[in-house]
Coordinates of C-alpha atoms in Angstrom, one line a residue:
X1 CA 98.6 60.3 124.0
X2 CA 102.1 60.7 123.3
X3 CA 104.5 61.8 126.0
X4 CA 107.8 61.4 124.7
X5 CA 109.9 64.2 125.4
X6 CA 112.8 65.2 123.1
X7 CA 115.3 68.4 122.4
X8 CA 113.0 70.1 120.2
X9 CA 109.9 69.7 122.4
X10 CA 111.7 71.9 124.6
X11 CA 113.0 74.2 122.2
X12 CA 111.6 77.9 122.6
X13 CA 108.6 79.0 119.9
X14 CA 110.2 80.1 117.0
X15 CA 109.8 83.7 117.1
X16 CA 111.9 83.7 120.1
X17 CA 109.3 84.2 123.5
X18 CA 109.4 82.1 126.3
X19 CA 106.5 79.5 126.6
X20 CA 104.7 81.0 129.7
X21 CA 101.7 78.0 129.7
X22 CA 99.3 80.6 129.6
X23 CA 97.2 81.1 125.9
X24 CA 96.7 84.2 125.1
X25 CA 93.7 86.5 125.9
X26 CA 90.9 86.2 123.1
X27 CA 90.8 90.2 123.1
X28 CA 94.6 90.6 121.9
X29 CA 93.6 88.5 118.9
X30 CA 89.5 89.9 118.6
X31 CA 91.1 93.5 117.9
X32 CA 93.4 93.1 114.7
X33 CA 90.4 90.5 113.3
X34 CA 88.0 92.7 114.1
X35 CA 90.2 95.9 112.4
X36 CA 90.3 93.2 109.2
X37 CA 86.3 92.2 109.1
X38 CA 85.1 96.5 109.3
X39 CA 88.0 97.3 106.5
X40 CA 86.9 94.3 104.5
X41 CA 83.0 95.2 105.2
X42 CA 83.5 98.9 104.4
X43 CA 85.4 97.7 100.7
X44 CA 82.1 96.1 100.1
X45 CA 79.6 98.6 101.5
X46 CA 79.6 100.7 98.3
X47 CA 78.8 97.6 95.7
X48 CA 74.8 98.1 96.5
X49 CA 75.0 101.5 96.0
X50 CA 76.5 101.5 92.6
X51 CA 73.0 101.4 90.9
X52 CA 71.9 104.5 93.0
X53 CA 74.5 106.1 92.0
X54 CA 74.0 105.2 88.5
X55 CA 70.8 106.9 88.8
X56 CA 71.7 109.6 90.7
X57 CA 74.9 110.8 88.4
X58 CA 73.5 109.3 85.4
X59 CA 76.9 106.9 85.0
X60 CA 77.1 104.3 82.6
X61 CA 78.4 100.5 83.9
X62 CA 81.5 101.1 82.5
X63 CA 82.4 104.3 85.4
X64 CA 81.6 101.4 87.8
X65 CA 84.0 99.5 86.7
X66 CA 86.2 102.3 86.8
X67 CA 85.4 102.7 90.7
X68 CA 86.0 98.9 91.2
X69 CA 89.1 99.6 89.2
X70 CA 90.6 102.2 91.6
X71 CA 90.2 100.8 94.7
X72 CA 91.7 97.6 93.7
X73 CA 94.6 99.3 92.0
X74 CA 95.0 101.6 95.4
X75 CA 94.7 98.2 97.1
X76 CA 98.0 96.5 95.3
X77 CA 100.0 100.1 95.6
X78 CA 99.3 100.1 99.1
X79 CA 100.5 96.3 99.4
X80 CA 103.8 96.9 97.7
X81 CA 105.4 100.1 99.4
X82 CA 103.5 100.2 103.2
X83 CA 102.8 96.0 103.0
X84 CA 106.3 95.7 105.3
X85 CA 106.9 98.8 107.1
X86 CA 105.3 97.3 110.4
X87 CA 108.1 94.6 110.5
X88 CA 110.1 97.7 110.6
X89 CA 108.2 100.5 112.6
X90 CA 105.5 98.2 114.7
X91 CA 101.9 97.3 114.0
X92 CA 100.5 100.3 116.2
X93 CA 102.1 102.9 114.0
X94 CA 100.9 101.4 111.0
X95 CA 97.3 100.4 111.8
X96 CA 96.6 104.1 113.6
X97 CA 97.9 105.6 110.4
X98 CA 95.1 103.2 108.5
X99 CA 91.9 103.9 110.7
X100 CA 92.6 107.7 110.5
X101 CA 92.8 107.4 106.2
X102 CA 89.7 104.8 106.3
X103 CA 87.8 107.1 108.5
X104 CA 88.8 110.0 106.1
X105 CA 87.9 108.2 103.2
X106 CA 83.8 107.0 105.3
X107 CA 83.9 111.1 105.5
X108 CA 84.5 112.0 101.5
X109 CA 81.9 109.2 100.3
X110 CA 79.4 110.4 102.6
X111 CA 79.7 113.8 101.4
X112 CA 80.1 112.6 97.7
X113 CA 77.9 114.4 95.4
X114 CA 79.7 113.0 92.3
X115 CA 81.7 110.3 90.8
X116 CA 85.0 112.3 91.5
X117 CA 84.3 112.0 94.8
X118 CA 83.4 108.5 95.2
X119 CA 86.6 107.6 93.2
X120 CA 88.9 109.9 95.5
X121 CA 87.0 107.7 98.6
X122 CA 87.3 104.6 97.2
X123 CA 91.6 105.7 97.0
X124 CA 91.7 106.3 100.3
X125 CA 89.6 102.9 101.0
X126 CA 92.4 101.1 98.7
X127 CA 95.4 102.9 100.4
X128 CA 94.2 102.3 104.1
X129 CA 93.1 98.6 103.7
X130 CA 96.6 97.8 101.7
X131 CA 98.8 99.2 104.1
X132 CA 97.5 97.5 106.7
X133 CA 96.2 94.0 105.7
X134 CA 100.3 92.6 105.8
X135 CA 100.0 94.6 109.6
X136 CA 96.7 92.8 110.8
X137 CA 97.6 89.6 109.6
X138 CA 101.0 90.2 110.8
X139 CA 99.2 91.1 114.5
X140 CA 97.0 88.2 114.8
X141 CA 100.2 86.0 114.1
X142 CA 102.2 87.5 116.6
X143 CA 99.2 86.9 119.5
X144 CA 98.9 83.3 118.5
X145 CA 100.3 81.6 115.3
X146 CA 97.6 78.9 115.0
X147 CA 94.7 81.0 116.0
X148 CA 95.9 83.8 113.9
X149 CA 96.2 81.8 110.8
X150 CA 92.8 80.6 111.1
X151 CA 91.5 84.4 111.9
X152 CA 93.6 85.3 108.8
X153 CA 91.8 82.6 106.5
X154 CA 88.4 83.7 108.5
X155 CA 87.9 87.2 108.6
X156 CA 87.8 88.7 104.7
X157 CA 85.2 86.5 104.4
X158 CA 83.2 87.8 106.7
X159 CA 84.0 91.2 106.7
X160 CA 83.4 91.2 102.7
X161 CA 80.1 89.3 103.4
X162 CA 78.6 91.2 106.2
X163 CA 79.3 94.5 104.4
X164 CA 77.5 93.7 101.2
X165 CA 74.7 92.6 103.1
X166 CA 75.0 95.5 105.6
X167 CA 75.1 97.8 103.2
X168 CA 72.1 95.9 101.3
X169 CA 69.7 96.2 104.2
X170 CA 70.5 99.6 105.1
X171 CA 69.6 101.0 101.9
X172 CA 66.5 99.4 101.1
X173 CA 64.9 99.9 104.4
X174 CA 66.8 103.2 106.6
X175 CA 66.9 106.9 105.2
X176 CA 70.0 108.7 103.7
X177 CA 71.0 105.5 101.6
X178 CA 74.3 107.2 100.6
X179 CA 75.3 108.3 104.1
X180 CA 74.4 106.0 106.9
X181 CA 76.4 103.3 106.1
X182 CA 79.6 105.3 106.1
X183 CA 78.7 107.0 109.6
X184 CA 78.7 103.6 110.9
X185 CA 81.8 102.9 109.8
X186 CA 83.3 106.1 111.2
X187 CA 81.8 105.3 114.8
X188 CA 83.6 101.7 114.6
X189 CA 86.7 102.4 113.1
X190 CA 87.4 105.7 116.1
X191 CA 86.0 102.9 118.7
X192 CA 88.7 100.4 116.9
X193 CA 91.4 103.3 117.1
X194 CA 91.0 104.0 120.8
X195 CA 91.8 100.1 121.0
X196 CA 94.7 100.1 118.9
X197 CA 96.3 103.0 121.0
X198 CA 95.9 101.0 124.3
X199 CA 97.3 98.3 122.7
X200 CA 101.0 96.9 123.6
X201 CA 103.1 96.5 121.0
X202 CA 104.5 92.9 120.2
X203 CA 107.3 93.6 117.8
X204 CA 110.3 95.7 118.5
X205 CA 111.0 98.8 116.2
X206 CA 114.3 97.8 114.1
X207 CA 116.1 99.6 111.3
X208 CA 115.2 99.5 107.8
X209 CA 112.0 101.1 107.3
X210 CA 112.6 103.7 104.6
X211 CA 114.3 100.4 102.3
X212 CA 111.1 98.9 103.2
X213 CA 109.4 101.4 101.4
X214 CA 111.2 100.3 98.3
X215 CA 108.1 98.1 96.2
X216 CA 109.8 94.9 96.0
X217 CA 108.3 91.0 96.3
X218 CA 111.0 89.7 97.3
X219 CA 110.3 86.2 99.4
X220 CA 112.4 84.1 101.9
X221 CA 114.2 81.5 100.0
X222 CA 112.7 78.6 102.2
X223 CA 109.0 80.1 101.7
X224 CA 109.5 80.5 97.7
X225 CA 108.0 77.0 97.4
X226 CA 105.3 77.4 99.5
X227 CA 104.0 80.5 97.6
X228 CA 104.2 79.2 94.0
X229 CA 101.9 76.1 95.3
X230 CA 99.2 78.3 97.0
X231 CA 99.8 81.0 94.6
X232 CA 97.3 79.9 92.1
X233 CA 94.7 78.9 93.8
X234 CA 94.7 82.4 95.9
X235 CA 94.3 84.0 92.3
X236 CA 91.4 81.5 91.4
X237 CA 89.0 82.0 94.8
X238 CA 89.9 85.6 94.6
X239 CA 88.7 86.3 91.2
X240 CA 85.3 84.0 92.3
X241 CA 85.3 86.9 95.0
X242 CA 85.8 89.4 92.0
X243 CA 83.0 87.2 90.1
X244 CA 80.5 87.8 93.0
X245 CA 81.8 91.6 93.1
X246 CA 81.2 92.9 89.6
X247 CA 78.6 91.2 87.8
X248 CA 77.0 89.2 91.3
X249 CA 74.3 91.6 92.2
X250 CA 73.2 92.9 88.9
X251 CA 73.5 89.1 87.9
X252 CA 70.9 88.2 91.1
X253 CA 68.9 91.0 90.2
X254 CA 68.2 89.8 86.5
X255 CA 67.5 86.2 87.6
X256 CA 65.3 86.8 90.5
X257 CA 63.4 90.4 88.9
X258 CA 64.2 92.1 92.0
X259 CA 65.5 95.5 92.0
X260 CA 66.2 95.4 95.8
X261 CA 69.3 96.0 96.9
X262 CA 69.6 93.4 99.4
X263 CA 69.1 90.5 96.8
X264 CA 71.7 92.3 95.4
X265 CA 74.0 91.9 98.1
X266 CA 73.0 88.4 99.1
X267 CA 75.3 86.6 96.7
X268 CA 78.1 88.3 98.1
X269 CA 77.0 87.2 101.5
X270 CA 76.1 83.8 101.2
X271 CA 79.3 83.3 99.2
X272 CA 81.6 85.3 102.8
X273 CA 79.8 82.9 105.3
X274 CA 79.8 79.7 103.4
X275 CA 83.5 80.7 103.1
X276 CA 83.9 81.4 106.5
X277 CA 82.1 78.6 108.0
X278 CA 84.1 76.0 105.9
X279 CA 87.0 77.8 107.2
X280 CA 86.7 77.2 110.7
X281 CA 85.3 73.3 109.8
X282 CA 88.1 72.5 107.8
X283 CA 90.6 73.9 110.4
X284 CA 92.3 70.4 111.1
X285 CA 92.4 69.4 108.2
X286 CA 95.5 69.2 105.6
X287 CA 96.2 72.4 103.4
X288 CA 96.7 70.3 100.5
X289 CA 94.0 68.7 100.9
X290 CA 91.9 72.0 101.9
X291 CA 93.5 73.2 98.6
X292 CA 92.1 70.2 96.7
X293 CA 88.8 70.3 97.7
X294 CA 88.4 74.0 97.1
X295 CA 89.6 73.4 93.5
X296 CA 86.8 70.5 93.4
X297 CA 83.9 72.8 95.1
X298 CA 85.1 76.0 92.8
X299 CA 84.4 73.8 89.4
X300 CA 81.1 72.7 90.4
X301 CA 79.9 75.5 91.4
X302 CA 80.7 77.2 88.3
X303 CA 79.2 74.7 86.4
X304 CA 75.8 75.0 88.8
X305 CA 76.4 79.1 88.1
X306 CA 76.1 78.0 84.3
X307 CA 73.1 76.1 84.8
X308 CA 71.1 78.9 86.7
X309 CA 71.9 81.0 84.4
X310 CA 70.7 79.3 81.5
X311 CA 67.6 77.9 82.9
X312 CA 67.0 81.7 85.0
X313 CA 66.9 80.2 88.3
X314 CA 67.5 82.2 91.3
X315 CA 67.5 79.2 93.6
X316 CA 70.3 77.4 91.6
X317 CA 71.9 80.6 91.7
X318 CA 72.0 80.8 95.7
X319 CA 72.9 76.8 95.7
X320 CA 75.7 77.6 93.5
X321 CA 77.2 80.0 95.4
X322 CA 76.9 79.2 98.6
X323 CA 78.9 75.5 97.1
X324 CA 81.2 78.6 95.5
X325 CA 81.8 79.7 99.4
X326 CA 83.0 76.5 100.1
X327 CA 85.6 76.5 97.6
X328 CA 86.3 80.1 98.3
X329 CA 87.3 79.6 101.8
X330 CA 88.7 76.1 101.5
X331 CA 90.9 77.4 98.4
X332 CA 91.9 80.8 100.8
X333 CA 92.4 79.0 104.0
X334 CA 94.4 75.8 102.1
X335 CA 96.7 78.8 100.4
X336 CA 96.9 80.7 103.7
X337 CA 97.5 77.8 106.1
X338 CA 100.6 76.3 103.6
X339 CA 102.8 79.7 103.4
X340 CA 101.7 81.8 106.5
X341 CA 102.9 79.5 109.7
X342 CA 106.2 79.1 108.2
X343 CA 106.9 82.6 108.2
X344 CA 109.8 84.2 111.1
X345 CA 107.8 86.9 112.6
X346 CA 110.2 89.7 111.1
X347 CA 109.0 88.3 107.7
X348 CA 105.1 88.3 108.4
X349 CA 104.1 91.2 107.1
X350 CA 105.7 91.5 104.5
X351 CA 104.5 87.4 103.2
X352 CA 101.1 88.4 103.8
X353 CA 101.3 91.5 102.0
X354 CA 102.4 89.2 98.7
X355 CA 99.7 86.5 99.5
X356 CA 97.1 90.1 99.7
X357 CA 99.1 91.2 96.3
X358 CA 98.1 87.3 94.5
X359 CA 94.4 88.1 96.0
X360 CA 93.6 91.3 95.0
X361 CA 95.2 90.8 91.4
X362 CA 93.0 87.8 91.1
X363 CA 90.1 90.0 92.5
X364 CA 90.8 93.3 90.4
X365 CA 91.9 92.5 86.6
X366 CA 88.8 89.9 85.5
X367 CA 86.7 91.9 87.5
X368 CA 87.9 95.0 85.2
X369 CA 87.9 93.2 82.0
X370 CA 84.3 91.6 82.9
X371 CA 82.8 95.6 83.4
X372 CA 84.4 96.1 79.7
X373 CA 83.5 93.1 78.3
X374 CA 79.2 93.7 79.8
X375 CA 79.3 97.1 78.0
X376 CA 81.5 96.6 75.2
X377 CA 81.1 92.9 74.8
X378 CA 78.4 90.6 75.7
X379 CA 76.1 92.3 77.6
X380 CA 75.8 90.7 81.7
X381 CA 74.7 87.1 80.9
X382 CA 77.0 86.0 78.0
X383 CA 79.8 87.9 80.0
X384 CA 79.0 85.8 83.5
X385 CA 79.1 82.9 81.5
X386 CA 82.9 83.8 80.1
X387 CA 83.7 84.6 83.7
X388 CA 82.6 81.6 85.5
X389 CA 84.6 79.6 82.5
X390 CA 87.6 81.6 83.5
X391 CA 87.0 80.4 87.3
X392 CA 87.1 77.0 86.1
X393 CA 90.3 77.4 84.0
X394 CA 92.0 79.0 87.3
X395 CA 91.2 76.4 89.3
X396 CA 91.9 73.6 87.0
X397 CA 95.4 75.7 86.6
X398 CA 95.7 75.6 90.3
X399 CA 95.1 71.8 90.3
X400 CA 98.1 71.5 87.9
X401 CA 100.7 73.6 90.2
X402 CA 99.5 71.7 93.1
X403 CA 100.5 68.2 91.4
X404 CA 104.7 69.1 91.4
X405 CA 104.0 69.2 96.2
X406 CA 101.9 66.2 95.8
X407 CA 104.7 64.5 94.2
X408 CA 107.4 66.0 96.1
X409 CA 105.5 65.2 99.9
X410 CA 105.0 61.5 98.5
X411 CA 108.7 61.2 97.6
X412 CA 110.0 62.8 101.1
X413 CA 107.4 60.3 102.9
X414 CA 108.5 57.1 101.5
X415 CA 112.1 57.7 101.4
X416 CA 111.7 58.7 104.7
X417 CA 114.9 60.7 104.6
X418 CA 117.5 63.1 102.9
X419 CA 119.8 65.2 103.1
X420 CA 117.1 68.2 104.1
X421 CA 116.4 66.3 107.2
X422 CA 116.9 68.2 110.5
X423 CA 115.9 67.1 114.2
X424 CA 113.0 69.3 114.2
X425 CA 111.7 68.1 111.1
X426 CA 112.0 64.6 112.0
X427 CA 110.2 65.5 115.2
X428 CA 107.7 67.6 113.5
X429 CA 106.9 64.1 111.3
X430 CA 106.9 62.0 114.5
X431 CA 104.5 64.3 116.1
X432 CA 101.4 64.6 113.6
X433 CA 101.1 63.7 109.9
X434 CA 100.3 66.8 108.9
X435 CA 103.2 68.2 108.6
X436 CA 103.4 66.0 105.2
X437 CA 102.0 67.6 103.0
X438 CA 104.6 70.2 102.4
X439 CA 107.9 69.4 101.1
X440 CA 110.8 68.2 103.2
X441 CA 112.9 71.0 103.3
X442 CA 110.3 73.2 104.9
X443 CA 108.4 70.5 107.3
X444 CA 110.0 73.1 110.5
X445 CA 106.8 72.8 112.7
X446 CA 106.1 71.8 115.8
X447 CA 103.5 69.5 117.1
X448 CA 101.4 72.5 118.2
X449 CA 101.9 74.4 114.4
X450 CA 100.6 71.4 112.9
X451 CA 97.4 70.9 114.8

């Protein structure tokens, strides 16, 4: 155990608080994840309903695609003018003003009775979770930064799993298919807004918040490099996620012959949890490394994908994907873990609203282009089989922009020093390995960031 003491063991955390050598209480941090899994599981509520609605409306696949297509675009809107108003205004402002627009928007789909509904809902769904993914994240961070960035990497997983699934069960086997699911919603998220208003606020109100509102991506210079590594492989797992969204439980239906809607929703689930789970395994381990082994898990479970496919196999299907989870929340938690901790807490939101932006891009335009492509194009099969090619391309992409850090870290490790070089770096090197796998100039953490 190492009990050297130097200058930069003592120095305060970075965002300023004095160490009190108390951790903080698991309920500070349960609240904003649990805010993130019920807006994540309520996106993903609606994808088993899409065939009753079908029938009920008499829509073709391409008005799904439509709906899909709305709510993502709401999504990256959202991200871009409200993704760093809470660095200005405070988190509580922001995530209030969320739960009251996600509640309105449980209120209009439950009362839907036709696709112009459903599309003005699944706004409101895109509006709410965008403006305040940047703020959740942003909250967890500010309660603890390690714990946070592990509940950041954690909970769309889940909450885009358990929804599906949710959803799933509740309308094959529970009256009012197109109704219940959003009252539940409604009862969590007013339970989750009574939290949020007894809440104390951890940032201080500052000026600046109408410029904030100004759509811009701008990034801290020292965090540029950071983002252009995990950039790509965000995209990649994001449009697996997009994969399992659009063409997954029509795609699981086919292959197993099973109009239920919970085999439906099952890909989606099995795909959340394996990503969760390898999430929380994986937390002490490298992000480059994380990164690299998502890329590896993504293109074999494509290829597996392909091979179910062909031979009509619904158990290679559910192998496939849940080795697809694994890569889905290595990749996330690998991109998450190498930007996210090295972000000043004035600057949180607003990084994780671009990290969001790279997601839902990657989530929304294949997924868009595959609905075209299955009515206009290929029909499901030959158009699953394009897509899970595409998945491979992105990730052997990724693998290319992750090759320049690998280089870079390698370099800064065996010269072992430049003109980059600070006391706190040199101290962050001393104090765990970790800390190498990012370039020199932006290896500030401390022993306790690293772990």
């Amino acid at each position: 155990m190492n009990t050297h003491s130097s200058d930069t063991d003592r120095m305060p955390p970075p965002d300023g608080r004095a160490v009190t050598g108390r951790r903080p209480r698991f309920a500070s941090l349960l609240l904003p994840a649990s805010i993130l899994v019920s807006f994540l599981a309520a996106s993903s509520a609606p994808t088993p309903l899409y065939a009753t609605y079908a029938r009920t409306w008499h829509f073709s696949p391409i008005t799904t695609t439509v709906v899909f297509s709305v709510y993502a675009v709401a999504v990256l809107l959202a991200l871009l003018v409200l993704g760093r108003l809470s660095d200005h205004v405070g988190r509580r402002p922001v995530l209030l003003a969320a739960l009251a627009v996600q509640t309105i928007a449980m209120v209009v789909l439950t009362t839907a009775d036709g696709v112009d509904a459903l599309l003005i809902g699944r706004a409101l769904q895109g509006i709410s979770t965008g403006g305040a993914l940047g703020a959740l994240g942003a909250a967890m961070l500010d309660v603890d930064r390690r714990r946070g960035t592990v509940a950041n990497a954690t909970a769309p997983g889940i909450g885009t799993g358990t929804g599906a699934l949710l959803s799933g069960l509740l309308v094959q086997y529970l009256p009012a298919p197109t109704h219940l699911i959003y009252l539940v919603f409604v009862g969590v998220f007013v339970l989750q807004g009574i939290g949020v208003a007894l809440m104390p606020e951890a940032t201080t109100r500052k000026p600046g918040a109408r410029a904030a509102l100004v759509p811009r991506l701008a990034m801290p210079a020292g965090l540029r490099g950071p983002v252009l590594a995990a950039a790509p492989i965000l995209f990649a797992v994001w449009a697996l996620a997009g994969f399992y969204g659009s063409l997954g439980p029509a795609l699981a239906r086919q292959l197993s012959g099973s109009p239920s809607a919970v085999v439906g929703g099952l890909g989606f689930f099995l795909l959340a949890m394996a990503g969760s789970l390898s999430t929380v395994a994986l937390d002490h381990t490298r992000p480059r490394t994380v990164m690299l082994l998502g890329i590896a898990m993504l293109v074999v479970a494509m290829a597996g994908i392909l091979l179910a496919i062909d031979r009509s196999s619904t158990v290679g299907f559910c192998a496939g994907t849940v080795v697809a989870g694994i890569g889905f929340g290595a990749g996330f938690q690998g991109g998450i873990r190498t930007v996210v901790p090295l972000a000043a807490p004035h600057e949180r939101a607003g990084v994780l609203s671009v990290l969001y932006l790279v997601c839902y891009l990657g989530m929304g335009a294949p997924s868009v282009i595959a609905g075209i492509s299955v009515v206009h194009g290929g029909g499901l099969v030959g158009t699953a089989r394009a897509y899970a090619l595409f998945v491979v391309l992105l990730a052997l992409a990724a693998l290319v922009a992750l090759l320049p850090t690998s280089r870079s870290a390698h370099s800064a490790t065996t010269s072992g020093a430049g003109p980059d070089r600070s006391p706190h770096t040199a101290a962050g090197e001393r104090n765990n390995d970790k800390c190498h796998d990012v370039p020199t100039r932006i290896r500030a953490c401390t022993e306790a960031e690293c772990r």
